[in-house]
PDB file of C-alpha atoms in Angstrom:
ATOM      1  CA  ASP A   1     109.252  72.158  91.093  1.00  0.00           C
ATOM      2  CA  ALA A   2     111.465  72.728  93.691  1.00  0.00           C
ATOM      3  CA  LYS A   3     110.044  73.038  97.520  1.00  0.00           C
ATOM      4  CA  THR A   4     111.497  75.173 100.199  1.00  0.00           C
ATOM      5  CA  THR A   5     111.933  75.329 103.659  1.00  0.00           C
ATOM      6  CA  GLN A   6     111.349  77.950 106.269  1.00  0.00           C
ATOM      7  CA  PRO A   7     111.339  78.575 110.154  1.00  0.00           C
ATOM      8  CA  THR A   8     107.815  79.210 111.453  1.00  0.00           C
ATOM      9  CA  SER A   9     108.816  82.038 112.719  1.00  0.00           C
ATOM     10  CA  MET A  10     111.348  84.240 114.158  1.00  0.00           C
ATOM     11  CA  ASP A  11     112.106  87.427 115.660  1.00  0.00           C
ATOM     12  CA  CYS A  12     114.090  90.364 115.643  1.00  0.00           C
ATOM     13  CA  ALA A  13     115.229  93.392 117.474  1.00  0.00           C
ATOM     14  CA  GLU A  14     114.517  96.754 115.618  1.00  0.00           C
ATOM     15  CA  GLY A  15     117.339  98.580 114.006  1.00  0.00           C
ATOM     16  CA  ARG A  16     119.222  94.973 113.848  1.00  0.00           C
ATOM     17  CA  ALA A  17     119.810  93.082 110.920  1.00  0.00           C
ATOM     18  CA  ALA A  18     117.021  90.736 110.160  1.00  0.00           C
ATOM     19  CA  ASN A  19     118.446  87.231 108.309  1.00  0.00           C
ATOM     20  CA  LEU A  20     116.112  85.197 106.778  1.00  0.00           C
ATOM     21  CA  PRO A  21     116.929  81.425 106.009  1.00  0.00           C
ATOM     22  CA  CYS A  22     115.442  79.061 103.268  1.00  0.00           C
ATOM     23  CA  ASN A  23     116.265  75.928 102.481  1.00  0.00           C
ATOM     24  CA  HIS A  24     116.031  75.108  98.636  1.00  0.00           C
ATOM     25  CA  SER A  25     117.746  71.597  98.444  1.00  0.00           C
ATOM     26  CA  THR A  26     116.320  70.312  95.425  1.00  0.00           C
ATOM     27  CA  ILE A  27     116.680  73.519  93.229  1.00  0.00           C
ATOM     28  CA  SER A  28     117.486  73.308  89.307  1.00  0.00           C
ATOM     29  CA  GLY A  29     119.692  75.289  87.688  1.00  0.00           C
ATOM     30  CA  ASN A  30     117.266  77.101  85.659  1.00  0.00           C
ATOM     31  CA  GLU A  31     114.759  78.136  88.874  1.00  0.00           C
ATOM     32  CA  TYR A  32     114.670  81.447  90.591  1.00  0.00           C
ATOM     33  CA  VAL A  33     114.441  82.658  93.911  1.00  0.00           C
ATOM     34  CA  TYR A  34     111.835  84.608  95.125  1.00  0.00           C
ATOM     35  CA  TRP A  35     111.339  86.326  97.769  1.00  0.00           C
ATOM     36  CA  TYR A  36     107.727  87.933  98.728  1.00  0.00           C
ATOM     37  CA  ARG A  37     106.226  89.146 101.815  1.00  0.00           C
ATOM     38  CA  GLN A  38     102.542  89.901 102.966  1.00  0.00           C
ATOM     39  CA  ILE A  39     101.657  92.344 106.214  1.00  0.00           C
ATOM     40  CA  HIS A  40      98.663  91.741 108.052  1.00  0.00           C
ATOM     41  CA  SER A  41      96.634  90.267 104.962  1.00  0.00           C
ATOM     42  CA  GLN A  42      97.859  92.579 102.510  1.00  0.00           C
ATOM     43  CA  GLY A  43      98.674  91.454  99.232  1.00  0.00           C
ATOM     44  CA  PRO A  44     101.946  89.482  98.689  1.00  0.00           C
ATOM     45  CA  GLN A  45     104.833  91.688  98.184  1.00  0.00           C
ATOM     46  CA  TYR A  46     107.613  91.614  95.694  1.00  0.00           C
ATOM     47  CA  ILE A  47     110.935  91.635  97.757  1.00  0.00           C
ATOM     48  CA  ILE A  48     113.942  90.563  95.878  1.00  0.00           C
ATOM     49  CA  HIS A  49     114.979  87.808  93.313  1.00  0.00           C
ATOM     50  CA  GLY A  50     118.126  86.293  92.249  1.00  0.00           C
ATOM     51  CA  LEU A  51     119.686  82.929  90.334  1.00  0.00           C
ATOM     52  CA  LYS A  52     123.167  82.959  91.053  1.00  0.00           C
ATOM     53  CA  ASN A  53     124.508  85.756  92.273  1.00  0.00           C
ATOM     54  CA  ASN A  54     124.006  87.729  95.382  1.00  0.00           C
ATOM     55  CA  GLU A  55     121.097  90.596  94.891  1.00  0.00           C
ATOM     56  CA  THR A  56     120.531  93.852  96.797  1.00  0.00           C
ATOM     57  CA  ASN A  57     117.833  96.189  96.199  1.00  0.00           C
ATOM     58  CA  GLU A  58     116.539  99.257  98.373  1.00  0.00           C
ATOM     59  CA  MET A  59     114.551  96.564 100.561  1.00  0.00           C
ATOM     60  CA  ALA A  60     116.928  93.799 101.222  1.00  0.00           C
ATOM     61  CA  SER A  61     120.064  91.965 100.386  1.00  0.00           C
ATOM     62  CA  LEU A  62     119.545  87.901  99.033  1.00  0.00           C
ATOM     63  CA  ILE A  63     122.281  85.957  99.188  1.00  0.00           C
ATOM     64  CA  ILE A  64     122.203  82.628  97.751  1.00  0.00           C
ATOM     65  CA  THR A  65     125.144  79.715  98.747  1.00  0.00           C
ATOM     66  CA  GLU A  66     127.251  79.027  95.792  1.00  0.00           C
ATOM     67  CA  ASP A  67     125.653  75.037  95.746  1.00  0.00           C
ATOM     68  CA  ARG A  68     122.204  77.331  95.375  1.00  0.00           C
ATOM     69  CA  LYS A  69     121.139  75.083  98.033  1.00  0.00           C
ATOM     70  CA  SER A  70     119.999  77.601 100.626  1.00  0.00           C
ATOM     71  CA  SER A  71     119.433  81.786 100.204  1.00  0.00           C
ATOM     72  CA  THR A  72     119.245  84.164 102.610  1.00  0.00           C
ATOM     73  CA  LEU A  73     116.974  87.064 102.897  1.00  0.00           C
ATOM     74  CA  ILE A  74     118.484  90.144 104.846  1.00  0.00           C
ATOM     75  CA  LEU A  75     116.743  93.222 105.759  1.00  0.00           C
ATOM     76  CA  PRO A  76     119.190  95.412 107.414  1.00  0.00           C
ATOM     77  CA  HIS A  77     117.890  97.352 109.587  1.00  0.00           C
ATOM     78  CA  ALA A  78     114.685  95.648 110.489  1.00  0.00           C
ATOM     79  CA  THR A  79     111.486  98.391 111.353  1.00  0.00           C
ATOM     80  CA  LEU A  80     108.341  97.934 113.083  1.00  0.00           C
ATOM     81  CA  ARG A  81     106.597  97.979 109.813  1.00  0.00           C
ATOM     82  CA  ASP A  82     108.753  94.329 108.677  1.00  0.00           C
ATOM     83  CA  THR A  83     106.712  92.853 110.759  1.00  0.00           C
ATOM     84  CA  ALA A  84     104.645  90.367 107.834  1.00  0.00           C
ATOM     85  CA  VAL A  85     105.338  86.611 106.702  1.00  0.00           C
ATOM     86  CA  TYR A  86     108.152  86.075 104.402  1.00  0.00           C
ATOM     87  CA  TYR A  87     107.848  83.656 101.525  1.00  0.00           C
ATOM     88  CA  CYS A  88     110.690  81.637  99.549  1.00  0.00           C
ATOM     89  CA  ILE A  89     109.813  80.469  96.253  1.00  0.00           C
ATOM     90  CA  ALA A  90     111.676  78.684  93.659  1.00  0.00           C
ATOM     91  CA  THR A  91     110.212  79.045  90.645  1.00  0.00           C
ATOM     92  CA  GLY A  92     109.325  75.774  88.283  1.00  0.00           C
ATOM     93  CA  ASN A  93     106.184  75.456  86.909  1.00  0.00           C
ATOM     94  CA  GLN A  94     104.372  77.612  88.967  1.00  0.00           C
ATOM     95  CA  PHE A  95     105.045  79.896  92.147  1.00  0.00           C
ATOM     96  CA  TYR A  96     104.625  77.959  95.234  1.00  0.00           C
ATOM     97  CA  PHE A  97     104.057  80.000  98.178  1.00  0.00           C
ATOM     98  CA  GLY A  98     104.157  77.554 101.404  1.00  0.00           C
ATOM     99  CA  THR A  99     103.803  78.359 104.856  1.00  0.00           C
ATOM    100  CA  GLY A 100     106.436  81.500 105.142  1.00  0.00           C
ATOM    101  CA  THR A 101     108.358  82.692 108.176  1.00  0.00           C
ATOM    102  CA  SER A 102     106.807  85.190 110.276  1.00  0.00           C
ATOM    103  CA  LEU A 103     108.697  87.963 111.504  1.00  0.00           C
ATOM    104  CA  THR A 104     108.167  89.769 114.608  1.00  0.00           C
ATOM    105  CA  VAL A 105     110.446  92.727 115.195  1.00  0.00           C
ATOM    106  CA  ILE A 106     110.581  93.691 118.522  1.00  0.00           C
ATOM    107  CA  PRO A 107     110.558  97.432 119.838  1.00  0.00           C
TER     108      PRO A 107
ATOM    109  CA  ASP B   1     100.821 103.184  88.413  1.00  0.00           C
ATOM    110  CA  ALA B   2      97.863 102.078  90.083  1.00  0.00           C
ATOM    111  CA  GLY B   3      98.613  98.410  90.447  1.00  0.00           C
ATOM    112  CA  VAL B   4      96.844  95.480  90.403  1.00  0.00           C
ATOM    113  CA  ILE B   5      93.239  96.751  91.078  1.00  0.00           C
ATOM    114  CA  GLN B   6      90.818  94.457  92.445  1.00  0.00           C
ATOM    115  CA  SER B   7      86.911  94.629  93.017  1.00  0.00           C
ATOM    116  CA  PRO B   8      84.922  94.394  95.483  1.00  0.00           C
ATOM    117  CA  ARG B   9      87.455  94.514  98.765  1.00  0.00           C
ATOM    118  CA  HIS B  10      84.771  93.086 101.002  1.00  0.00           C
ATOM    119  CA  GLU B  11      81.812  90.371  99.480  1.00  0.00           C
ATOM    120  CA  VAL B  12      79.522  89.020 101.935  1.00  0.00           C
ATOM    121  CA  THR B  13      76.594  86.354 100.442  1.00  0.00           C
ATOM    122  CA  GLU B  14      74.321  83.685 101.039  1.00  0.00           C
ATOM    123  CA  MET B  15      75.037  80.178 100.430  1.00  0.00           C
ATOM    124  CA  GLY B  16      73.798  79.120  96.585  1.00  0.00           C
ATOM    125  CA  GLN B  17      74.569  82.892  95.335  1.00  0.00           C
ATOM    126  CA  GLU B  18      76.500  83.485  92.520  1.00  0.00           C
ATOM    127  CA  VAL B  19      79.624  85.386  93.260  1.00  0.00           C
ATOM    128  CA  THR B  20      81.925  87.483  91.048  1.00  0.00           C
ATOM    129  CA  LEU B  21      85.000  88.434  91.524  1.00  0.00           C
ATOM    130  CA  ARG B  22      86.458  91.224  89.174  1.00  0.00           C
ATOM    131  CA  CYS B  23      90.221  92.535  88.523  1.00  0.00           C
ATOM    132  CA  LYS B  24      92.479  94.501  86.653  1.00  0.00           C
ATOM    133  CA  PRO B  25      95.770  93.468  85.575  1.00  0.00           C
ATOM    134  CA  ILE B  26      99.166  96.108  85.332  1.00  0.00           C
ATOM    135  CA  SER B  27      98.429  97.642  82.054  1.00  0.00           C
ATOM    136  CA  GLY B  28     101.294  95.856  79.797  1.00  0.00           C
ATOM    137  CA  HIS B  29     101.446  93.124  81.852  1.00  0.00           C
ATOM    138  CA  ASN B  30     100.714  89.704  79.977  1.00  0.00           C
ATOM    139  CA  SER B  31      99.807  87.138  82.583  1.00  0.00           C
ATOM    140  CA  LEU B  32      97.249  87.542  85.172  1.00  0.00           C
ATOM    141  CA  PHE B  33      96.853  84.845  87.915  1.00  0.00           C
ATOM    142  CA  TRP B  34      93.821  84.450  90.486  1.00  0.00           C
ATOM    143  CA  TYR B  35      94.931  83.184  93.568  1.00  0.00           C
ATOM    144  CA  ARG B  36      93.107  81.824  97.558  1.00  0.00           C
ATOM    145  CA  GLN B  37      94.309  81.827 100.378  1.00  0.00           C
ATOM    146  CA  THR B  38      92.830  80.636 103.428  1.00  0.00           C
ATOM    147  CA  MET B  39      93.837  79.852 106.674  1.00  0.00           C
ATOM    148  CA  MET B  40      94.455  76.050 105.969  1.00  0.00           C
ATOM    149  CA  ARG B  41      95.488  75.705 103.031  1.00  0.00           C
ATOM    150  CA  GLY B  42      97.449  79.115 102.606  1.00  0.00           C
ATOM    151  CA  LEU B  43      98.484  80.308  99.281  1.00  0.00           C
ATOM    152  CA  GLU B  44      96.778  78.854  96.409  1.00  0.00           C
ATOM    153  CA  LEU B  45      97.601  79.088  92.508  1.00  0.00           C
ATOM    154  CA  LEU B  46      93.513  78.562  91.395  1.00  0.00           C
ATOM    155  CA  ILE B  47      94.417  79.361  87.668  1.00  0.00           C
ATOM    156  CA  TYR B  48      96.904  81.728  85.348  1.00  0.00           C
ATOM    157  CA  PHE B  49      96.261  83.160  81.629  1.00  0.00           C
ATOM    158  CA  ASN B  50      99.178  83.978  79.179  1.00  0.00           C
ATOM    159  CA  ASN B  51      97.988  86.601  76.982  1.00  0.00           C
ATOM    160  CA  ASN B  52      93.934  86.140  77.968  1.00  0.00           C
ATOM    161  CA  VAL B  53      94.066  82.473  76.989  1.00  0.00           C
ATOM    162  CA  PRO B  54      94.002  80.437  80.138  1.00  0.00           C
ATOM    163  CA  ILE B  55      97.042  78.027  80.236  1.00  0.00           C
ATOM    164  CA  ASP B  56      96.585  75.895  83.747  1.00  0.00           C
ATOM    165  CA  ASP B  57      93.391  75.715  85.864  1.00  0.00           C
ATOM    166  CA  SER B  58      94.042  72.407  87.825  1.00  0.00           C
ATOM    167  CA  GLY B  59      93.971  74.693  90.932  1.00  0.00           C
ATOM    168  CA  MET B  60      90.287  75.607  90.360  1.00  0.00           C
ATOM    169  CA  PRO B  61      88.456  73.781  93.214  1.00  0.00           C
ATOM    170  CA  GLU B  62      85.418  72.209  91.143  1.00  0.00           C
ATOM    171  CA  ASP B  63      83.095  73.368  88.397  1.00  0.00           C
ATOM    172  CA  ARG B  64      81.349  75.798  90.475  1.00  0.00           C
ATOM    173  CA  PHE B  65      84.779  78.314  90.245  1.00  0.00           C
ATOM    174  CA  SER B  66      85.266  79.737  86.012  1.00  0.00           C
ATOM    175  CA  ALA B  67      87.039  82.126  85.531  1.00  0.00           C
ATOM    176  CA  LYS B  68      87.624  84.342  81.933  1.00  0.00           C
ATOM    177  CA  MET B  69      89.710  87.135  80.653  1.00  0.00           C
ATOM    178  CA  PRO B  70      88.126  88.821  77.825  1.00  0.00           C
ATOM    179  CA  ASN B  71      90.756  91.010  77.256  1.00  0.00           C
ATOM    180  CA  ALA B  72      94.100  92.457  79.068  1.00  0.00           C
ATOM    181  CA  SER B  73      92.289  94.966  80.733  1.00  0.00           C
ATOM    182  CA  PHE B  74      89.637  92.484  82.842  1.00  0.00           C
ATOM    183  CA  SER B  75      89.383  89.407  84.156  1.00  0.00           C
ATOM    184  CA  THR B  76      86.462  88.028  86.309  1.00  0.00           C
ATOM    185  CA  LEU B  77      86.427  84.702  88.870  1.00  0.00           C
ATOM    186  CA  LYS B  78      82.919  83.578  89.577  1.00  0.00           C
ATOM    187  CA  ILE B  79      81.556  81.088  91.852  1.00  0.00           C
ATOM    188  CA  GLN B  80      78.252  79.792  91.275  1.00  0.00           C
ATOM    189  CA  PRO B  81      76.806  78.380  93.674  1.00  0.00           C
ATOM    190  CA  SER B  82      78.722  79.394  96.636  1.00  0.00           C
ATOM    191  CA  GLU B  83      79.113  77.812  99.593  1.00  0.00           C
ATOM    192  CA  PRO B  84      80.444  78.788 102.953  1.00  0.00           C
ATOM    193  CA  ARG B  85      83.598  76.749 102.677  1.00  0.00           C
ATOM    194  CA  ASP B  86      84.449  79.409  99.485  1.00  0.00           C
ATOM    195  CA  SER B  87      85.164  81.784 102.204  1.00  0.00           C
ATOM    196  CA  ALA B  88      88.373  83.327 101.763  1.00  0.00           C
ATOM    197  CA  VAL B  89      90.342  86.167 100.311  1.00  0.00           C
ATOM    198  CA  TYR B  90      90.848  85.840  96.677  1.00  0.00           C
ATOM    199  CA  PHE B  91      94.107  87.689  95.079  1.00  0.00           C
ATOM    200  CA  CYS B  92      94.375  88.734  91.588  1.00  0.00           C
ATOM    201  CA  ALA B  93      98.443  88.864  90.465  1.00  0.00           C
ATOM    202  CA  SER B  94      99.830  90.149  86.928  1.00  0.00           C
ATOM    203  CA  SER B  95     103.404  89.615  85.547  1.00  0.00           C
ATOM    204  CA  PHE B  96     105.145  90.189  82.227  1.00  0.00           C
ATOM    205  CA  TRP B  97     105.416  86.742  80.544  1.00  0.00           C
ATOM    206  CA  ARG B  98     108.218  86.241  78.487  1.00  0.00           C
ATOM    207  CA  GLY B  99     109.068  82.815  78.630  1.00  0.00           C
ATOM    208  CA  GLY B 100     109.398  82.208  82.500  1.00  0.00           C
ATOM    209  CA  TRP B 101     107.747  82.659  85.986  1.00  0.00           C
ATOM    210  CA  GLU B 102     108.652  86.242  86.321  1.00  0.00           C
ATOM    211  CA  THR B 103     107.841  88.611  89.014  1.00  0.00           C
ATOM    212  CA  GLN B 104     104.049  88.674  89.881  1.00  0.00           C
ATOM    213  CA  TYR B 105     102.139  92.141  91.343  1.00  0.00           C
ATOM    214  CA  PHE B 106      99.553  91.351  93.878  1.00  0.00           C
ATOM    215  CA  GLY B 107      96.047  93.421  94.147  1.00  0.00           C
ATOM    216  CA  PRO B 108      94.991  93.758  97.984  1.00  0.00           C
ATOM    217  CA  GLY B 109      92.352  90.915  97.483  1.00  0.00           C
ATOM    218  CA  THR B 110      88.664  90.306  97.834  1.00  0.00           C
ATOM    219  CA  ARG B 111      87.576  89.215 101.086  1.00  0.00           C
ATOM    220  CA  LEU B 112      84.545  86.300 100.617  1.00  0.00           C
ATOM    221  CA  LEU B 113      82.360  85.303 103.295  1.00  0.00           C
ATOM    222  CA  VAL B 114      79.578  83.425 102.310  1.00  0.00           C
ATOM    223  CA  LEU B 115      76.897  82.740 105.351  1.00  0.00           C
TER     224      LEU B 115
END
């Protein structure tokens, strides 16, 4: 299973774009990249996922590099409610959540 | 859609007592997952079912833990006897399995405290 590496924490100003990086250099060709977030001990919430192409939905955009070794989750206009722990997951034999990035949106 | 439903939301019990956590997956989903989250170990997969059959229980910490899924709309995670180190938040998630790992949708969790 491919493991992911994320920064422990990040800050972002309210209204600005939050760009959360993830390294998954050992990802295999059939493994998807998933992003979840967890707000204050609530259940993890699905955000977006992708395989090769960039993806966008109402919550965020996902940019995957051409070699698929890294990706970036983009929250285009961060709000205070986006303060959460963000998990990047490379699917393999199971979902491995890791420690995630704690994003703090600052007023 | 009601989402994944878990009960109870909070449970406080004494060491040695039996604890039963319950989960109702999203209707139509055929996979169910039990996770445990602690500060020390993060979010860990305990066991998952496909079509009511346990597929991988390698994450179950020890024999005190057991899980069942008698039908497509209900699952239980039981701890007997409970110990203080079992204190954690237990999440249930469900997905629609098509042969690979699909998007999982999580319930609100059960916060367990064993005294």
